[in-house]
Amino acid sequence: MAGARKPVVEVRRSQRRRRTVSAYRDGERVVVLIPDQFSRAEESEWVDRMLARLAAREGRLARSDAELLARATRLIKLYLAEHGTQAVPTSVRWVTNQNGRWGSCTPDDGTIRISHRVQGLPDWVIDYVLLHELAHLIVPSHNARFWALVARYPKSERARGYLEGVAAASGTPLTD
Ligand SMILES: [Zn+2]
């Protein structure tokens, strides 16, 4: 977005990092992780570079909401077809303000939001996260009926294990 205000940047130095730099959005802030031995000049150069990269990535996210909806439509046909319109969301979109959850669903208005943190994961994991939220349109709570719906997706258990691993590696406890 042109003219968007510059985000608040928090730089974290890590002695364990050698060359890799990474950045992610945490609410209003952008956290940039850099190796401890970087000079101030390198730090400043990399912060600019990572902000540009993040902006580009978020631009791509905005364009792929349509793809997310197409993916949801396919999953509904495959696994939730008998629920008809109840399983059809009014909107499905990627969001960047949801760092503690993979996805969320508001059954009352039929909206689903998927965290941008899921975007880089394999397709079959994205499908799990999406199906999980679609199933919440039918059953809001995590009860036996809900898990029976989710289990129709053959890779559900594997995907849950995968997501646990990602959450542990990033040091962020993420919930569904
Ligand atoms: Zn859930």
CSV table of N, CA and C in Angstrom, one decimal, residues 76-175:
chain,number,residue,atom,x,y,z
A,76,ILE,N,-14.9,-28.8,0.9
A,76,ILE,CA,-16.4,-29.0,1.2
A,76,ILE,C,-16.9,-30.1,0.4
A,77,LYS,N,-16.7,-30.0,-0.9
A,77,LYS,CA,-17.2,-31.1,-1.8
A,77,LYS,C,-16.7,-32.5,-1.4
A,78,LEU,N,-15.4,-32.5,-1.1
A,78,LEU,CA,-14.8,-33.8,-0.8
A,78,LEU,C,-15.3,-34.4,0.6
A,79,TYR,N,-15.4,-33.5,1.6
A,79,TYR,CA,-15.5,-34.0,2.9
A,79,TYR,C,-16.8,-33.6,3.7
A,80,LEU,N,-17.4,-32.5,3.3
A,80,LEU,CA,-18.5,-32.0,4.0
A,80,LEU,C,-19.8,-31.8,3.2
A,81,ALA,N,-19.8,-32.5,2.0
A,81,ALA,CA,-20.8,-32.3,1.0
A,81,ALA,C,-22.3,-32.4,1.6
A,82,GLU,N,-22.5,-33.3,2.5
A,82,GLU,CA,-23.9,-33.6,2.9
A,82,GLU,C,-24.4,-32.4,3.8
A,83,HIS,N,-23.5,-31.5,4.3
A,83,HIS,CA,-23.9,-30.4,5.1
A,83,HIS,C,-24.4,-29.2,4.3
A,84,GLY,N,-24.3,-29.3,3.0
A,84,GLY,CA,-24.8,-28.3,2.1
A,84,GLY,C,-24.3,-26.9,2.5
A,85,THR,N,-25.2,-25.9,2.5
A,85,THR,CA,-24.7,-24.5,2.7
A,85,THR,C,-24.2,-24.2,4.1
A,86,GLN,N,-24.5,-25.1,5.0
A,86,GLN,CA,-24.0,-24.9,6.4
A,86,GLN,C,-22.5,-24.9,6.4
A,87,ALA,N,-21.9,-25.7,5.6
A,87,ALA,CA,-20.4,-25.7,5.6
A,87,ALA,C,-19.8,-24.7,4.7
A,88,VAL,N,-20.6,-23.9,4.0
A,88,VAL,CA,-20.0,-22.9,3.0
A,88,VAL,C,-19.8,-21.6,3.7
A,89,PRO,N,-18.6,-21.1,3.8
A,89,PRO,CA,-18.3,-19.9,4.5
A,89,PRO,C,-18.7,-18.7,3.7
A,90,THR,N,-19.1,-17.5,4.4
A,90,THR,CA,-19.4,-16.3,3.7
A,90,THR,C,-18.1,-15.6,3.2
A,91,SER,N,-17.0,-15.8,3.9
A,91,SER,CA,-15.7,-15.3,3.5
A,91,SER,C,-14.6,-16.2,4.1
A,92,VAL,N,-13.5,-16.3,3.3
A,92,VAL,CA,-12.3,-17.0,3.8
A,92,VAL,C,-11.2,-16.1,3.4
A,93,ARG,N,-10.3,-15.7,4.4
A,93,ARG,CA,-9.2,-14.8,4.0
A,93,ARG,C,-8.0,-15.1,4.9
A,94,TRP,N,-6.9,-14.7,4.3
A,94,TRP,CA,-5.6,-14.7,5.0
A,94,TRP,C,-5.5,-13.5,5.9
A,95,VAL,N,-5.1,-13.7,7.2
A,95,VAL,CA,-4.9,-12.5,8.0
A,95,VAL,C,-3.5,-12.5,8.7
A,96,THR,N,-3.0,-11.4,9.0
A,96,THR,CA,-1.6,-11.3,9.5
A,96,THR,C,-1.7,-10.9,11.0
A,97,ASN,N,-2.9,-10.7,11.6
A,97,ASN,CA,-3.0,-10.2,12.9
A,97,ASN,C,-3.3,-11.4,13.9
A,98,GLN,N,-3.0,-12.6,13.5
A,98,GLN,CA,-3.5,-13.7,14.3
A,98,GLN,C,-2.3,-14.7,14.6
A,99,ASN,N,-1.4,-14.2,15.4
A,99,ASN,CA,-0.2,-15.0,15.6
A,99,ASN,C,-0.3,-16.1,16.6
A,100,GLY,N,-1.4,-16.1,17.4
A,100,GLY,CA,-1.5,-17.2,18.3
A,100,GLY,C,-2.4,-18.4,17.9
A,101,ARG,N,-2.9,-18.2,16.7
A,101,ARG,CA,-3.8,-19.3,16.2
A,101,ARG,C,-3.6,-19.5,14.7
A,102,TRP,N,-3.8,-20.8,14.3
A,102,TRP,CA,-3.6,-21.1,12.9
A,102,TRP,C,-4.8,-20.6,12.1
A,103,GLY,N,-5.9,-20.7,12.7
A,103,GLY,CA,-7.1,-20.2,11.9
A,103,GLY,C,-8.2,-19.9,12.9
A,104,SER,N,-9.2,-19.2,12.5
A,104,SER,CA,-10.4,-19.0,13.4
A,104,SER,C,-11.6,-18.9,12.5
A,105,CYS,N,-12.7,-19.1,13.2
A,105,CYS,CA,-14.0,-19.2,12.5
A,105,CYS,C,-15.1,-18.5,13.4
A,106,THR,N,-16.0,-17.8,12.8
A,106,THR,CA,-17.1,-17.2,13.5
A,106,THR,C,-18.4,-17.8,12.9
A,107,PRO,N,-18.9,-18.9,13.5
A,107,PRO,CA,-20.0,-19.6,13.0
A,107,PRO,C,-21.2,-18.7,12.8
A,108,ASP,N,-21.4,-17.6,13.6
A,108,ASP,CA,-22.6,-16.7,13.5
A,108,ASP,C,-22.6,-16.0,12.2
A,109,ASP,N,-21.5,-15.5,11.7
A,109,ASP,CA,-21.5,-14.9,10.4
A,109,ASP,C,-20.9,-15.6,9.3
A,110,GLY,N,-20.4,-16.8,9.6
A,110,GLY,CA,-19.8,-17.7,8.6
A,110,GLY,C,-18.5,-17.3,8.0
A,111,THR,N,-17.7,-16.5,8.8
A,111,THR,CA,-16.4,-16.1,8.3
A,111,THR,C,-15.3,-16.9,8.8
A,112,ILE,N,-14.3,-17.1,8.0
A,112,ILE,CA,-13.1,-17.9,8.4
A,112,ILE,C,-11.8,-17.1,8.1
A,113,ARG,N,-10.9,-17.1,9.0
A,113,ARG,CA,-9.6,-16.4,8.8
A,113,ARG,C,-8.5,-17.4,9.1
A,114,ILE,N,-7.5,-17.4,8.2
A,114,ILE,CA,-6.4,-18.3,8.3
A,114,ILE,C,-5.1,-17.4,8.5
A,115,SER,N,-4.3,-17.8,9.4
A,115,SER,CA,-3.1,-17.0,9.7
A,115,SER,C,-2.1,-17.1,8.6
A,116,HIS,N,-1.4,-16.0,8.3
A,116,HIS,CA,-0.4,-15.9,7.3
A,116,HIS,C,0.7,-16.9,7.6
A,117,ARG,N,0.8,-17.3,8.9
A,117,ARG,CA,1.9,-18.2,9.3
A,117,ARG,C,1.7,-19.6,8.6
A,118,VAL,N,0.5,-19.9,8.2
A,118,VAL,CA,0.2,-21.2,7.6
A,118,VAL,C,0.6,-21.1,6.1
A,119,GLN,N,0.7,-19.9,5.5
A,119,GLN,CA,0.9,-19.8,4.1
A,119,GLN,C,2.1,-20.5,3.5
A,120,GLY,N,3.2,-20.5,4.3
A,120,GLY,CA,4.4,-21.2,3.8
A,120,GLY,C,4.4,-22.7,4.0
A,121,LEU,N,3.4,-23.3,4.6
A,121,LEU,CA,3.4,-24.7,4.9
A,121,LEU,C,2.9,-25.5,3.7
A,122,PRO,N,3.2,-26.8,3.7
A,122,PRO,CA,2.7,-27.6,2.6
A,122,PRO,C,1.2,-27.6,2.4
A,123,ASP,N,0.8,-27.8,1.1
A,123,ASP,CA,-0.6,-27.8,0.8
A,123,ASP,C,-1.5,-28.6,1.7
A,124,TRP,N,-1.0,-29.9,2.0
A,124,TRP,CA,-1.8,-30.8,2.7
A,124,TRP,C,-2.0,-30.3,4.2
A,125,VAL,N,-1.1,-29.5,4.7
A,125,VAL,CA,-1.3,-28.9,6.0
A,125,VAL,C,-2.3,-27.7,6.0
A,126,ILE,N,-2.1,-26.9,4.9
A,126,ILE,CA,-3.1,-25.8,4.7
A,126,ILE,C,-4.5,-26.4,4.6
A,127,ASP,N,-4.6,-27.5,3.9
A,127,ASP,CA,-6.0,-28.1,3.7
A,127,ASP,C,-6.5,-28.5,5.1
A,128,TYR,N,-5.6,-29.1,6.0
A,128,TYR,CA,-6.1,-29.5,7.3
A,128,TYR,C,-6.6,-28.3,8.1
A,129,VAL,N,-5.8,-27.2,8.1
A,129,VAL,CA,-6.2,-26.0,8.9
A,129,VAL,C,-7.6,-25.5,8.4
A,130,LEU,N,-7.7,-25.5,7.0
A,130,LEU,CA,-8.9,-25.0,6.4
A,130,LEU,C,-10.1,-25.9,6.7
A,131,LEU,N,-9.9,-27.2,6.6
A,131,LEU,CA,-11.0,-28.1,6.9
A,131,LEU,C,-11.4,-28.0,8.4
A,132,HIS,N,-10.4,-27.8,9.2
A,132,HIS,CA,-10.7,-27.7,10.7
A,132,HIS,C,-11.7,-26.5,10.9
A,133,GLU,N,-11.4,-25.4,10.2
A,133,GLU,CA,-12.3,-24.2,10.4
A,133,GLU,C,-13.6,-24.4,9.7
A,134,LEU,N,-13.6,-25.0,8.6
A,134,LEU,CA,-14.9,-25.3,7.9
A,134,LEU,C,-15.8,-26.2,8.8
A,135,ALA,N,-15.2,-27.2,9.4
A,135,ALA,CA,-15.9,-28.1,10.3
A,135,ALA,C,-16.5,-27.3,11.5
A,136,HIS,N,-15.9,-26.2,11.9
A,136,HIS,CA,-16.4,-25.4,13.0
A,136,HIS,C,-17.7,-24.7,12.6
A,137,LEU,N,-17.9,-24.5,11.3
A,137,LEU,CA,-19.1,-23.9,10.8
A,137,LEU,C,-20.3,-24.8,11.1
A,138,ILE,N,-20.0,-26.1,11.2
A,138,ILE,CA,-21.0,-27.1,11.4
A,138,ILE,C,-21.1,-27.4,12.9
A,139,VAL,N,-19.9,-27.6,13.6
A,139,VAL,CA,-19.9,-27.9,15.0
A,139,VAL,C,-18.9,-26.9,15.6
A,140,PRO,N,-19.4,-25.9,16.3
A,140,PRO,CA,-18.4,-24.8,16.9
A,140,PRO,C,-17.4,-25.4,17.9
A,141,SER,N,-17.8,-26.3,18.7
A,141,SER,CA,-16.8,-26.8,19.8
A,141,SER,C,-16.0,-28.0,19.3
A,142,HIS,N,-14.9,-28.2,20.1
A,142,HIS,CA,-14.1,-29.4,19.8
A,142,HIS,C,-14.6,-30.6,20.5
A,143,ASN,N,-15.8,-31.1,20.1
A,143,ASN,CA,-16.4,-32.3,20.7
A,143,ASN,C,-16.1,-33.5,19.7
A,144,ALA,N,-16.7,-34.6,20.1
A,144,ALA,CA,-16.4,-35.9,19.3
A,144,ALA,C,-17.0,-35.7,17.9
A,145,ARG,N,-18.1,-35.1,17.8
A,145,ARG,CA,-18.7,-34.9,16.5
A,145,ARG,C,-17.8,-34.1,15.6
A,146,PHE,N,-17.3,-33.0,16.2
A,146,PHE,CA,-16.3,-32.2,15.4
A,146,PHE,C,-15.1,-33.0,14.9
A,147,TRP,N,-14.5,-33.7,15.8
A,147,TRP,CA,-13.3,-34.5,15.4
A,147,TRP,C,-13.6,-35.6,14.4
A,148,ALA,N,-14.8,-36.1,14.5
A,148,ALA,CA,-15.2,-37.1,13.5
A,148,ALA,C,-15.3,-36.5,12.1
A,149,LEU,N,-15.7,-35.2,12.0
A,149,LEU,CA,-15.8,-34.5,10.7
A,149,LEU,C,-14.3,-34.3,10.2
A,150,VAL,N,-13.5,-33.8,11.1
A,150,VAL,CA,-12.1,-33.5,10.7
A,150,VAL,C,-11.3,-34.8,10.3
A,151,ALA,N,-11.7,-35.9,11.0
A,151,ALA,CA,-11.0,-37.1,10.7
A,151,ALA,C,-11.3,-37.7,9.3
A,152,ARG,N,-12.3,-37.1,8.6
A,152,ARG,CA,-12.6,-37.6,7.2
A,152,ARG,C,-11.4,-37.2,6.3
A,153,TYR,N,-10.7,-36.2,6.7
A,153,TYR,CA,-9.5,-35.8,5.9
A,153,TYR,C,-8.3,-36.8,6.3
A,154,PRO,N,-7.9,-37.6,5.4
A,154,PRO,CA,-7.0,-38.7,5.8
A,154,PRO,C,-5.6,-38.3,6.4
A,155,LYS,N,-5.2,-37.0,6.1
A,155,LYS,CA,-3.9,-36.6,6.7
A,155,LYS,C,-4.1,-35.7,8.0
A,156,SER,N,-5.3,-35.8,8.6
A,156,SER,CA,-5.5,-34.9,9.8
A,156,SER,C,-4.5,-35.1,10.9
A,157,GLU,N,-4.3,-36.4,11.3
A,157,GLU,CA,-3.4,-36.6,12.4
A,157,GLU,C,-2.0,-36.2,12.1
A,158,ARG,N,-1.6,-36.5,10.8
A,158,ARG,CA,-0.2,-36.1,10.4
A,158,ARG,C,-0.1,-34.5,10.4
A,159,ALA,N,-1.1,-33.9,10.0
A,159,ALA,CA,-1.1,-32.4,9.9
A,159,ALA,C,-1.0,-31.8,11.3
A,160,ARG,N,-1.8,-32.4,12.2
A,160,ARG,CA,-1.7,-31.9,13.6
A,160,ARG,C,-0.3,-32.0,14.2
A,161,GLY,N,0.3,-33.2,13.9
A,161,GLY,CA,1.7,-33.4,14.4
A,161,GLY,C,2.6,-32.4,13.8
A,162,TYR,N,2.4,-32.1,12.5
A,162,TYR,CA,3.3,-31.2,11.8
A,162,TYR,C,3.1,-29.8,12.4
A,163,LEU,N,1.9,-29.4,12.6
A,163,LEU,CA,1.7,-28.0,13.2
A,163,LEU,C,2.3,-27.9,14.6
A,164,GLU,N,2.2,-29.0,15.4
A,164,GLU,CA,2.8,-29.0,16.7
A,164,GLU,C,4.3,-28.8,16.6
A,165,GLY,N,4.9,-29.4,15.6
A,165,GLY,CA,6.3,-29.2,15.4
A,165,GLY,C,6.7,-27.8,15.0
A,166,VAL,N,5.9,-27.2,14.1
A,166,VAL,CA,6.2,-25.9,13.7
A,166,VAL,C,6.0,-24.9,14.9
A,167,ALA,N,5.0,-25.1,15.7
A,167,ALA,CA,4.8,-24.2,16.9
A,167,ALA,C,5.9,-24.4,17.9
A,168,ALA,N,6.4,-25.6,18.1
A,168,ALA,CA,7.5,-25.8,19.0
A,168,ALA,C,8.8,-25.1,18.5
A,169,ALA,N,9.0,-25.3,17.2
A,169,ALA,CA,10.3,-24.7,16.6
A,169,ALA,C,10.3,-23.2,16.6
A,170,SER,N,9.1,-22.6,16.5
A,170,SER,CA,9.1,-21.1,16.5
A,170,SER,C,9.0,-20.6,17.9
A,171,GLY,N,8.8,-21.4,18.9
A,171,GLY,CA,8.7,-21.0,20.3
A,171,GLY,C,7.4,-20.3,20.6
A,172,THR,N,6.5,-20.4,19.7
A,172,THR,CA,5.2,-19.8,19.9
A,172,THR,C,4.1,-20.9,20.1
A,173,PRO,N,3.4,-20.9,21.2
A,173,PRO,CA,2.4,-21.9,21.3
A,173,PRO,C,1.2,-21.5,20.5
A,174,LEU,N,0.9,-22.2,19.4
A,174,LEU,CA,-0.2,-21.8,18.6
A,174,LEU,C,-1.3,-22.8,18.8
A,175,THR,N,-2.5,-22.3,18.8
A,175,THR,CA,-3.7,-23.2,19.0
A,175,THR,C,-4.6,-23.2,17.8
